[in-house]
Amino acid sequence: MKLSRHLFPSLALLAVFCAPADAADAAHGKRIAERWCSACHVVTSAQKTANADAPSFADVAQRRTDAKALANFLVDPHPKMPDMHLSRREIDDIVSYIRSLGPRPRAPEPGIDRYERPKNG
């Protein structure tokens, strides 16, 4: 009996510290997007100006709901988009933020472990 009284709180504490560490942080993704992406894209509903040719993040969220596809795009962006050399964590956070803007906002996902670089040519 005494062992279970001490074991359960220890396991619960371990779960609290281990589980959320891998989840993407949409709030951090929003801050990154406001800093690096807002020159071209509308990244928040409060933003007033952006490049007319660049889709808003809300539009991207409507069209691209697959987290892996979004992450892969950020790893190897199109030619007009600068390569910002984002870390995997930053990419996961931006993807989490974009997905939070979709028609059915999704809960944060664990980090995407495998990034694929598209093959050119």
mmCIF file of C-alpha atoms in Angstrom:
data_model
loop_
_atom_site.group_PDB
_atom_site.id
_atom_site.type_symbol
_atom_site.label_atom_id
_atom_site.label_comp_id
_atom_site.label_asym_id
_atom_site.label_seq_id
_atom_site.Cartn_x
_atom_site.Cartn_y
_atom_site.Cartn_z
ATOM 1 C CA MET A 1 0.000 0.000 0.000
ATOM 2 C CA LYS A 2 2.695 2.498 0.952
ATOM 3 C CA LEU A 3 4.589 1.862 -2.289
ATOM 4 C CA SER A 4 1.585 2.685 -4.475
ATOM 5 C CA ARG A 5 1.014 5.892 -2.510
ATOM 6 C CA HIS A 6 4.511 7.093 -3.504
ATOM 7 C CA LEU A 7 4.709 5.478 -6.919
ATOM 8 C CA PHE A 8 1.586 7.073 -8.420
ATOM 9 C CA PRO A 9 2.584 10.727 -7.767
ATOM 10 C CA SER A 10 6.070 10.013 -9.125
ATOM 11 C CA LEU A 11 4.690 8.525 -12.342
ATOM 12 C CA ALA A 12 2.233 11.395 -12.753
ATOM 13 C CA LEU A 13 5.038 13.936 -12.325
ATOM 14 C CA LEU A 14 7.186 12.085 -14.856
ATOM 15 C CA ALA A 15 4.331 12.125 -17.393
ATOM 16 C CA VAL A 16 3.851 15.874 -16.945
ATOM 17 C CA PHE A 17 7.493 16.624 -17.657
ATOM 18 C CA CYS A 18 8.003 14.186 -20.542
ATOM 19 C CA ALA A 19 4.837 14.302 -22.655
ATOM 20 C CA PRO A 20 4.446 17.971 -23.627
ATOM 21 C CA ALA A 21 8.102 18.517 -24.460
ATOM 22 C CA ASP A 22 7.609 17.247 -28.020
ATOM 23 C CA ALA A 23 4.459 19.234 -28.819
ATOM 24 C CA ALA A 24 4.764 22.101 -31.276
ATOM 25 C CA ASP A 25 4.163 25.601 -29.895
ATOM 26 C CA ALA A 26 1.670 27.552 -32.035
ATOM 27 C CA ALA A 27 2.196 30.760 -30.009
ATOM 28 C CA HIS A 28 5.933 30.614 -30.721
ATOM 29 C CA GLY A 29 5.155 29.883 -34.379
ATOM 30 C CA LYS A 30 2.989 32.997 -34.495
ATOM 31 C CA ARG A 31 5.828 35.127 -33.094
ATOM 32 C CA ILE A 32 8.273 33.722 -35.677
ATOM 33 C CA ALA A 33 5.767 34.338 -38.479
ATOM 34 C CA GLU A 34 5.123 37.912 -37.350
ATOM 35 C CA ARG A 35 8.849 38.574 -37.402
ATOM 36 C CA TRP A 36 9.947 36.750 -40.562
ATOM 37 C CA CYS A 37 6.885 36.147 -42.736
ATOM 38 C CA SER A 38 4.726 39.257 -42.326
ATOM 39 C CA ALA A 39 6.712 41.280 -44.876
ATOM 40 C CA CYS A 40 5.033 39.194 -47.590
ATOM 41 C CA HIS A 41 2.176 37.231 -45.954
ATOM 42 C CA VAL A 42 -0.733 38.275 -43.781
ATOM 43 C CA VAL A 43 0.002 36.141 -40.743
ATOM 44 C CA THR A 44 -2.631 37.495 -38.313
ATOM 45 C CA SER A 45 -6.091 38.975 -38.720
ATOM 46 C CA ALA A 46 -4.795 42.241 -37.229
ATOM 47 C CA GLN A 47 -2.201 42.721 -39.978
ATOM 48 C CA LYS A 48 -3.151 45.440 -42.462
ATOM 49 C CA THR A 49 -0.669 45.083 -45.370
ATOM 50 C CA ALA A 50 1.239 42.367 -47.204
ATOM 51 C CA ASN A 51 2.281 41.338 -50.697
ATOM 52 C CA ALA A 52 -0.863 40.811 -52.780
ATOM 53 C CA ASP A 53 0.749 37.813 -54.531
ATOM 54 C CA ALA A 54 1.534 35.951 -51.283
ATOM 55 C CA PRO A 55 -1.284 33.930 -49.717
ATOM 56 C CA SER A 56 -2.339 34.732 -46.176
ATOM 57 C CA PHE A 57 -1.570 32.160 -43.518
ATOM 58 C CA ALA A 58 -5.325 31.654 -43.067
ATOM 59 C CA ASP A 59 -5.583 30.836 -46.778
ATOM 60 C CA VAL A 60 -2.673 28.416 -46.519
ATOM 61 C CA ALA A 61 -4.414 26.771 -43.557
ATOM 62 C CA GLN A 62 -7.552 26.325 -45.672
ATOM 63 C CA ARG A 63 -5.672 24.741 -48.584
ATOM 64 C CA ARG A 64 -2.830 22.791 -46.965
ATOM 65 C CA THR A 65 -3.938 20.875 -43.928
ATOM 66 C CA ASP A 66 -1.218 18.214 -43.948
ATOM 67 C CA ALA A 67 1.439 19.072 -41.352
ATOM 68 C CA LYS A 68 4.156 17.079 -43.086
ATOM 69 C CA ALA A 69 3.550 18.806 -46.433
ATOM 70 C CA LEU A 70 3.693 22.240 -44.786
ATOM 71 C CA ALA A 71 6.896 21.342 -42.955
ATOM 72 C CA ASN A 72 8.511 20.015 -46.118
ATOM 73 C CA PHE A 73 7.608 23.230 -47.935
ATOM 74 C CA LEU A 74 9.294 25.304 -45.231
ATOM 75 C CA VAL A 75 12.413 23.118 -45.434
ATOM 76 C CA ASP A 76 12.702 23.755 -49.185
ATOM 77 C CA PRO A 77 10.660 26.886 -50.068
ATOM 78 C CA HIS A 78 9.807 28.138 -53.553
ATOM 79 C CA PRO A 79 12.351 30.400 -55.334
ATOM 80 C CA LYS A 80 10.643 33.727 -54.496
ATOM 81 C CA MET A 81 10.590 32.883 -50.803
ATOM 82 C CA PRO A 82 13.839 33.391 -48.897
ATOM 83 C CA ASP A 83 15.396 30.397 -47.186
ATOM 84 C CA MET A 84 15.398 31.509 -43.568
ATOM 85 C CA HIS A 85 17.273 28.414 -42.351
ATOM 86 C CA LEU A 86 14.628 27.606 -39.774
ATOM 87 C CA SER A 87 15.296 24.912 -37.194
ATOM 88 C CA ARG A 88 13.062 21.845 -37.108
ATOM 89 C CA ARG A 89 11.469 23.135 -33.906
ATOM 90 C CA GLU A 90 10.744 26.529 -35.520
ATOM 91 C CA ILE A 91 9.238 24.807 -38.546
ATOM 92 C CA ASP A 92 7.041 22.640 -36.314
ATOM 93 C CA ASP A 93 5.932 25.743 -34.397
ATOM 94 C CA ILE A 94 5.061 27.680 -37.583
ATOM 95 C CA VAL A 95 3.176 24.663 -38.961
ATOM 96 C CA SER A 96 1.274 24.384 -35.684
ATOM 97 C CA TYR A 97 0.351 28.076 -35.901
ATOM 98 C CA ILE A 98 -0.781 27.823 -39.525
ATOM 99 C CA ARG A 99 -2.875 24.739 -38.762
ATOM 100 C CA SER A 100 -4.484 26.566 -35.822
ATOM 101 C CA LEU A 101 -5.920 29.067 -38.347
ATOM 102 C CA GLY A 102 -7.739 26.409 -40.367
ATOM 103 C CA PRO A 103 -11.473 25.757 -40.487
ATOM 104 C CA ARG A 104 -11.067 23.002 -37.929
ATOM 105 C CA PRO A 105 -8.155 24.057 -35.712
ATOM 106 C CA ARG A 106 -6.051 21.089 -34.708
ATOM 107 C CA ALA A 107 -4.378 20.388 -31.429
ATOM 108 C CA PRO A 108 -0.577 20.675 -31.416
ATOM 109 C CA GLU A 109 1.165 17.581 -32.692
ATOM 110 C CA PRO A 110 4.436 16.043 -31.615
ATOM 111 C CA GLY A 111 7.371 17.285 -33.696
ATOM 112 C CA ILE A 112 7.633 15.922 -37.197
ATOM 113 C CA ASP A 113 10.568 13.525 -37.116
ATOM 114 C CA ARG A 114 11.173 13.082 -40.817
ATOM 115 C CA TYR A 115 11.593 15.905 -43.269
ATOM 116 C CA GLU A 116 11.849 15.089 -46.916
ATOM 117 C CA ARG A 117 13.607 17.351 -49.358
ATOM 118 C CA PRO A 118 11.814 17.407 -52.699
ATOM 119 C CA LYS A 119 13.903 16.138 -55.564
ATOM 120 C CA ASN A 120 14.635 18.783 -58.162
ATOM 121 C CA GLY A 121 14.548 17.959 -61.814
#
